[in-house]
Short mmCIF file of C-alpha atoms in Angstrom, two decimals:
data_model
loop_
_atom_site.label_atom_id
_atom_site.label_comp_id
_atom_site.label_asym_id
_atom_site.label_seq_id
_atom_site.Cartn_x
_atom_site.Cartn_y
_atom_site.Cartn_z
CA MET A 1 17.98 -3.30 -8.27
CA PRO A 2 15.27 -0.68 -7.89
CA SER A 3 14.34 0.94 -11.15
CA ASP A 4 15.24 4.46 -12.20
CA PHE A 5 11.93 5.44 -13.32
CA THR A 6 8.36 4.99 -11.87
CA LEU A 7 5.23 3.39 -12.52
CA ARG A 8 3.59 6.77 -12.71
CA GLN A 9 5.89 8.00 -15.49
CA ILE A 10 5.09 4.54 -17.39
CA GLU A 11 1.18 5.39 -16.80
CA TYR A 12 1.76 9.14 -18.21
CA PHE A 13 3.75 7.28 -21.43
CA GLU A 14 1.17 4.95 -22.09
CA ALA A 15 -1.65 7.60 -22.06
CA ALA A 16 0.23 9.80 -24.47
CA ALA A 17 0.70 7.16 -26.92
CA ARG A 18 -2.52 5.92 -26.55
CA LEU A 19 -4.20 9.28 -27.04
CA GLY A 20 -1.84 11.06 -29.10
CA SER A 21 -1.20 14.20 -27.00
CA LEU A 22 0.34 15.23 -23.77
CA SER A 23 -2.76 17.52 -23.18
CA ALA A 24 -5.05 14.63 -23.45
CA ALA A 25 -3.02 12.29 -21.42
CA ALA A 26 -3.09 15.05 -18.60
CA SER A 27 -6.48 15.00 -18.57
CA ALA A 28 -6.78 11.39 -18.62
CA CYS A 29 -4.33 11.16 -15.46
CA HIS A 30 -5.72 13.97 -13.80
CA THR A 31 -2.64 16.26 -13.66
CA SER A 32 -1.13 19.06 -15.50
CA GLN A 33 0.60 18.86 -18.97
CA ALA A 34 3.39 20.27 -17.71
CA GLY A 35 3.59 17.85 -15.53
CA VAL A 36 3.22 14.85 -18.07
CA SER A 37 5.72 16.61 -20.29
CA LEU A 38 8.34 16.58 -17.72
CA SER A 39 8.10 12.85 -16.48
CA ILE A 40 8.22 11.61 -20.04
CA ALA A 41 11.00 13.75 -20.50
CA ASP A 42 12.82 12.24 -17.69
CA LEU A 43 11.66 8.92 -18.68
CA GLU A 44 13.15 9.25 -21.92
CA LYS A 45 16.56 10.40 -20.06
CA ARG A 46 16.63 7.45 -17.44
CA ILE A 47 16.03 4.84 -19.73
CA GLY A 48 18.04 6.33 -22.65
CA VAL A 49 15.84 6.32 -25.91
CA GLN A 50 13.63 8.90 -27.22
CA LEU A 51 10.06 7.80 -26.99
CA PHE A 52 8.01 10.42 -28.62
CA ILE A 53 8.38 13.21 -31.59
CA ARG A 54 6.91 16.29 -30.77
CA VAL A 55 4.71 17.65 -33.90
CA LYS A 56 3.57 21.28 -33.14
CA ALA A 57 -0.30 21.63 -33.10
CA LYS A 58 -0.65 17.74 -33.79
CA GLY A 59 0.42 16.09 -30.67
CA VAL A 60 3.00 13.47 -30.24
CA VAL A 61 4.21 10.41 -32.61
CA LEU A 62 5.93 7.56 -31.16
CA THR A 63 9.23 6.58 -32.57
CA GLU A 64 10.41 3.25 -33.36
CA ALA A 65 12.08 2.61 -29.95
CA GLY A 66 9.02 3.93 -28.42
CA SER A 67 6.76 1.85 -30.34
CA ARG A 68 9.03 -1.36 -28.54
CA VAL A 69 9.00 0.18 -25.24
CA LEU A 70 4.87 0.90 -25.44
CA SER A 71 4.01 -2.87 -25.43
CA ASP A 72 6.70 -3.82 -22.48
CA ALA A 73 5.12 -0.40 -20.62
CA ARG A 74 1.61 -2.00 -21.03
CA ARG A 75 2.50 -5.50 -19.51
CA LEU A 76 4.18 -3.54 -16.65
CA LEU A 77 0.80 -1.63 -16.16
CA GLU A 78 -1.11 -4.55 -16.23
CA ALA A 79 1.13 -6.51 -13.75
CA ALA A 80 0.92 -3.65 -11.41
CA ASP A 81 -2.76 -3.46 -11.33
CA GLU A 82 -2.91 -6.98 -10.93
CA LEU A 83 -0.70 -6.96 -7.69
CA GLN A 84 -2.53 -3.94 -6.35
CA ARG A 85 -5.99 -6.02 -6.70
CA ASP A 86 -4.57 -9.21 -5.14
CA ALA A 87 -3.13 -7.13 -2.46
CA HIS A 88 -6.68 -5.97 -1.81
CA THR A 89 -8.35 -9.10 -1.29
CA MET A 90 -7.54 -12.40 -0.34
CA SER A 91 -10.10 -14.33 -2.34
CA ASP A 92 -9.57 -16.12 -5.45
CA ALA A 93 -12.37 -14.17 -7.55
CA LEU A 94 -10.95 -12.76 -10.41
CA GLN A 95 -11.69 -8.77 -10.77
CA GLY A 96 -10.47 -6.34 -13.06
CA THR A 97 -10.67 -5.94 -17.10
CA LEU A 98 -9.94 -8.96 -19.52
CA THR A 99 -9.66 -8.00 -22.71
CA VAL A 100 -9.72 -10.79 -25.54
CA GLY A 101 -9.00 -10.49 -29.20
CA CYS A 102 -10.95 -12.48 -31.76
CA TYR A 103 -10.54 -13.11 -35.19
CA VAL A 104 -13.52 -11.65 -36.81
CA THR A 105 -15.24 -14.54 -38.77
CA LEU A 106 -14.46 -16.84 -35.22
CA ALA A 107 -16.71 -13.97 -33.52
CA PRO A 108 -20.07 -16.08 -33.80
CA PHE A 109 -18.46 -18.98 -32.11
CA VAL A 110 -16.37 -17.60 -29.47
CA ILE A 111 -18.32 -14.30 -28.44
CA PRO A 112 -21.16 -16.04 -27.17
CA PRO A 113 -19.54 -18.61 -24.96
CA VAL A 114 -16.93 -16.18 -23.76
CA LEU A 115 -19.46 -13.44 -22.96
CA ASP A 116 -22.03 -15.73 -21.48
CA ASP A 117 -20.54 -19.16 -19.86
CA PHE A 118 -16.99 -17.69 -18.89
CA ALA A 119 -18.08 -14.47 -17.60
CA ALA A 120 -20.74 -16.30 -15.52
CA LEU A 121 -17.96 -17.87 -14.12
CA HIS A 122 -16.53 -14.83 -12.99
CA PRO A 123 -19.12 -12.31 -12.24
CA ASP A 124 -16.37 -9.72 -10.77
CA LEU A 125 -14.27 -9.76 -14.01
CA ASP A 126 -15.09 -7.37 -16.78
CA VAL A 127 -14.70 -9.26 -19.83
CA LYS A 128 -14.23 -7.41 -23.14
CA ILE A 129 -13.72 -8.51 -26.68
CA ILE A 130 -11.95 -6.76 -29.63
CA GLU A 131 -12.50 -8.25 -33.13
CA GLY A 132 -10.31 -7.70 -36.33
CA ALA A 133 -8.56 -9.59 -39.14
CA GLY A 134 -5.76 -12.31 -37.83
CA GLU A 135 -2.84 -9.83 -38.08
CA GLU A 136 -4.84 -7.08 -36.40
CA MET A 137 -5.53 -9.11 -33.63
CA ARG A 138 -1.74 -10.47 -33.69
CA ILE A 139 -0.32 -6.94 -33.44
CA ALA A 140 -3.16 -6.13 -30.74
CA LEU A 141 -1.51 -9.05 -28.54
CA ILE A 142 2.27 -7.93 -29.03
CA GLU A 143 1.19 -4.00 -28.17
CA GLY A 144 -0.66 -5.20 -25.37
CA ARG A 145 -4.09 -4.00 -26.36
CA CYS A 146 -5.42 -7.41 -25.30
CA GLU A 147 -4.19 -10.23 -23.13
CA VAL A 148 -5.22 -13.23 -25.45
CA ALA A 149 -6.55 -13.54 -28.78
CA PHE A 150 -8.66 -16.47 -30.85
CA LEU A 151 -7.02 -16.82 -34.15
CA TYR A 152 -6.37 -19.61 -36.70
CA SER A 153 -3.04 -21.45 -36.24
CA ASP A 154 -2.16 -19.95 -39.77
CA ASP A 155 -2.10 -16.57 -37.78
CA SER A 156 0.30 -16.89 -35.12
CA ASN A 157 4.12 -17.02 -35.15
CA THR A 158 7.00 -17.61 -33.21
CA THR A 159 6.22 -14.44 -30.81
CA LEU A 160 3.16 -16.04 -29.64
CA SER A 161 2.43 -19.00 -27.26
CA THR A 162 -0.75 -20.92 -28.18
CA THR A 163 -3.19 -23.76 -26.66
CA THR A 164 -5.36 -25.51 -29.15
CA VAL A 165 -9.20 -24.74 -28.91
CA SER A 166 -10.46 -26.72 -31.49
CA THR A 167 -9.94 -28.51 -34.83
CA THR A 168 -12.09 -28.56 -37.71
CA LYS A 169 -11.73 -29.73 -41.33
CA PRO A 170 -12.91 -27.94 -44.66
CA TYR A 171 -16.66 -28.92 -45.59
CA ILE A 172 -18.88 -28.16 -48.83
CA ILE A 173 -22.36 -26.67 -48.45
CA LEU A 174 -24.96 -26.95 -51.04
CA ALA A 175 -28.51 -26.08 -51.39
CA ALA A 176 -31.09 -28.71 -49.94
CA ASP A 177 -32.46 -29.54 -53.00
CA HIS A 178 -29.24 -30.27 -55.35
CA PRO A 179 -28.57 -33.56 -56.59
CA LEU A 180 -25.86 -34.32 -54.38
CA ALA A 181 -27.63 -33.27 -51.55
CA GLY A 182 -28.42 -36.70 -50.39
CA GLN A 183 -24.65 -37.92 -50.25
CA SER A 184 -23.17 -37.91 -46.90
CA GLU A 185 -19.70 -37.07 -48.48
CA VAL A 186 -18.64 -35.76 -51.77
CA SER A 187 -15.44 -35.04 -53.81
CA LEU A 188 -14.11 -31.93 -55.03
CA SER A 189 -14.22 -33.23 -58.69
CA GLN A 190 -18.19 -33.72 -58.14
CA VAL A 191 -18.48 -29.83 -57.37
CA ALA A 192 -15.72 -28.39 -59.43
CA GLU A 193 -18.04 -28.10 -62.53
CA LEU A 194 -20.37 -26.02 -60.22
CA PRO A 195 -20.39 -22.20 -59.78
CA LEU A 196 -18.21 -21.40 -56.52
CA ILE A 197 -19.61 -18.90 -53.75
CA MET A 198 -16.12 -17.74 -52.38
CA PHE A 199 -16.00 -16.67 -48.62
CA ASP A 200 -13.09 -14.01 -49.30
CA VAL A 201 -11.27 -14.22 -45.85
CA PRO A 202 -8.01 -15.60 -45.30
CA SER A 203 -9.42 -18.60 -43.30
CA ALA A 204 -11.32 -19.51 -46.21
CA ARG A 205 -9.53 -18.19 -49.32
CA ASN A 206 -7.78 -21.36 -49.82
CA ALA A 207 -11.25 -22.90 -51.35
CA ALA A 208 -9.71 -22.10 -54.77
CA GLN A 209 -6.27 -23.64 -53.89
CA MET A 210 -7.69 -26.94 -52.67
CA LEU A 211 -9.62 -27.63 -56.00
CA ARG A 212 -6.33 -26.47 -58.05
CA ALA A 213 -4.55 -29.26 -55.64
CA GLN A 214 -6.67 -31.64 -57.37
CA GLY A 215 -6.09 -30.92 -61.19
CA LEU A 216 -9.33 -28.98 -60.81
CA SER A 217 -10.11 -25.20 -61.90
CA PRO A 218 -12.67 -23.48 -59.75
CA ILE A 219 -15.56 -21.45 -61.35
CA ILE A 220 -15.84 -18.48 -59.30
CA ARG A 221 -19.42 -16.88 -59.66
CA HIS A 222 -19.20 -14.51 -56.57
CA VAL A 223 -16.56 -13.45 -53.89
CA THR A 224 -17.90 -11.95 -50.94
CA GLN A 225 -16.43 -11.13 -47.33
CA ASN A 226 -20.24 -11.83 -45.99
CA ILE A 227 -20.62 -15.23 -44.88
CA GLU A 228 -24.55 -14.94 -44.62
CA VAL A 229 -24.33 -13.58 -48.12
CA VAL A 230 -22.28 -17.00 -49.11
CA ARG A 231 -24.92 -18.94 -47.54
CA CYS A 232 -27.81 -17.29 -49.16
CA LEU A 233 -26.59 -17.50 -52.29
CA VAL A 234 -25.95 -21.39 -51.68
CA ALA A 235 -29.15 -22.11 -50.54
CA ARG A 236 -30.75 -20.41 -53.66
CA GLY A 237 -29.20 -23.02 -55.86
CA LEU A 238 -26.82 -20.31 -57.15
CA GLY A 239 -23.69 -22.65 -56.45
CA TYR A 240 -21.83 -24.19 -53.67
CA SER A 241 -18.98 -23.24 -51.43
CA ILE A 242 -16.16 -24.68 -49.05
CA LEU A 243 -16.20 -23.17 -45.37
CA VAL A 244 -13.98 -23.77 -42.17
CA GLN A 245 -16.30 -23.49 -39.31
CA ARG A 246 -19.59 -25.54 -38.80
CA TRP A 247 -22.97 -23.61 -38.44
CA PRO A 248 -25.11 -24.81 -36.00
CA VAL A 249 -28.07 -24.86 -37.89
CA ASP A 250 -28.36 -25.57 -42.01
CA ILE A 251 -30.69 -22.45 -42.52
CA SER A 252 -29.51 -19.39 -44.35
CA TYR A 253 -30.27 -15.99 -43.33
CA GLU A 254 -33.39 -15.88 -45.56
CA GLY A 255 -34.99 -19.30 -43.96
CA LYS A 256 -34.19 -21.57 -46.85
CA PRO A 257 -32.51 -24.65 -46.24
CA LEU A 258 -28.64 -25.89 -46.62
CA VAL A 259 -26.73 -29.09 -46.48
CA SER A 260 -23.43 -29.59 -44.94
CA LEU A 261 -21.18 -32.16 -46.69
CA THR A 262 -17.53 -33.66 -45.80
CA ILE A 263 -15.03 -33.64 -48.30
CA ARG A 264 -13.98 -37.04 -49.64
CA ASP A 265 -10.71 -35.68 -50.64
CA LYS A 266 -7.62 -35.31 -48.05
CA THR A 267 -8.06 -32.08 -46.50
CA ASP A 268 -5.66 -30.16 -43.91
CA ASP A 269 -7.00 -29.69 -40.35
CA ARG A 270 -7.74 -26.09 -39.16
CA LYS A 271 -6.82 -25.33 -35.80
CA VAL A 272 -8.36 -22.47 -33.84
CA ILE A 273 -5.90 -21.37 -31.10
CA LEU A 274 -5.93 -19.13 -28.12
CA ALA A 275 -2.59 -16.58 -28.22
CA TRP A 276 -0.72 -14.89 -25.73
CA PRO A 277 2.63 -12.83 -26.12
CA GLU A 278 5.32 -15.55 -25.92
CA ALA A 279 7.52 -12.68 -24.02
CA SER A 280 5.17 -11.99 -21.17
CA LYS A 281 3.37 -14.33 -18.22
CA PRO A 282 -0.18 -14.46 -18.30
CA THR A 283 -2.18 -12.79 -15.66
CA ARG A 284 -4.50 -15.10 -13.32
CA ARG A 285 -7.20 -13.55 -15.65
CA ALA A 286 -5.76 -14.74 -18.82
CA HIS A 287 -4.88 -18.22 -17.34
CA ALA A 288 -8.56 -19.03 -16.20
CA LEU A 289 -9.77 -18.40 -19.81
CA ILE A 290 -6.77 -20.43 -21.27
CA ALA A 291 -7.85 -23.29 -18.76
CA ALA A 292 -11.38 -23.00 -19.49
CA ALA A 293 -11.30 -22.64 -23.50
CA PRO A 294 -11.11 -26.44 -24.09
CA GLU A 295 -14.54 -26.82 -22.01
CA LEU A 296 -16.27 -23.55 -23.67
CA PHE A 297 -15.50 -24.86 -27.24
#
């Protein structure tokens, strides 16, 4: 059955929601403010919900219903955009823009291969990446601000479909001249009496919990959200740390050597996943990255 609204109305609605005002939406869509206002009012009438609250001198604010409609609207516009591009070309080349979300601590491992290796495979595709905390990226997926996102499996939920990109285990880093540095693996009890330099992000925050699960009490020397600060302090011999992602080189930002040691105790695997909204069908662009991810990592 034909819909009661037009793609143009959806475009005006999305622009107003993104920009926060009807005048800004009109400018972005190259039309009049009156045209945008009338189109959105007609859209609200046709779908039977109020999308915005008009605030005098402050633009428009999404209603709760409007927020839910917005994610569907963005997926609809994305699908229409892809349909139009496919109609203009019979080649297999991917075109348009693929926006990828990335949990910020995964960025050093994800962004280079995605912007270099994957983008090189699809020269006509504009690949953009947004970074943020796990919950931010999950919301960005649901709201349609990115098509796929790299997360830890802990950050996904039942509203997301996922594929595993890589699996890793927590490990310990020490200064290269530490007495334990010559061992290939260490137990948590061997480091528990040393100062802990704690990487304070959700993906690594369970370091203290791992110790407590073994009946050990962590001695926290310093807490930081900067991974290079962690590695610098450890390399200077001020303590140890427990990390998840393996750095390609055991050298701190200051050029001091580190060692990475396997934890002898049983630890849980950490899975890096590529996620997309369960309720939407991935575009050809997103499918290409989903298919390439195992090889990229």
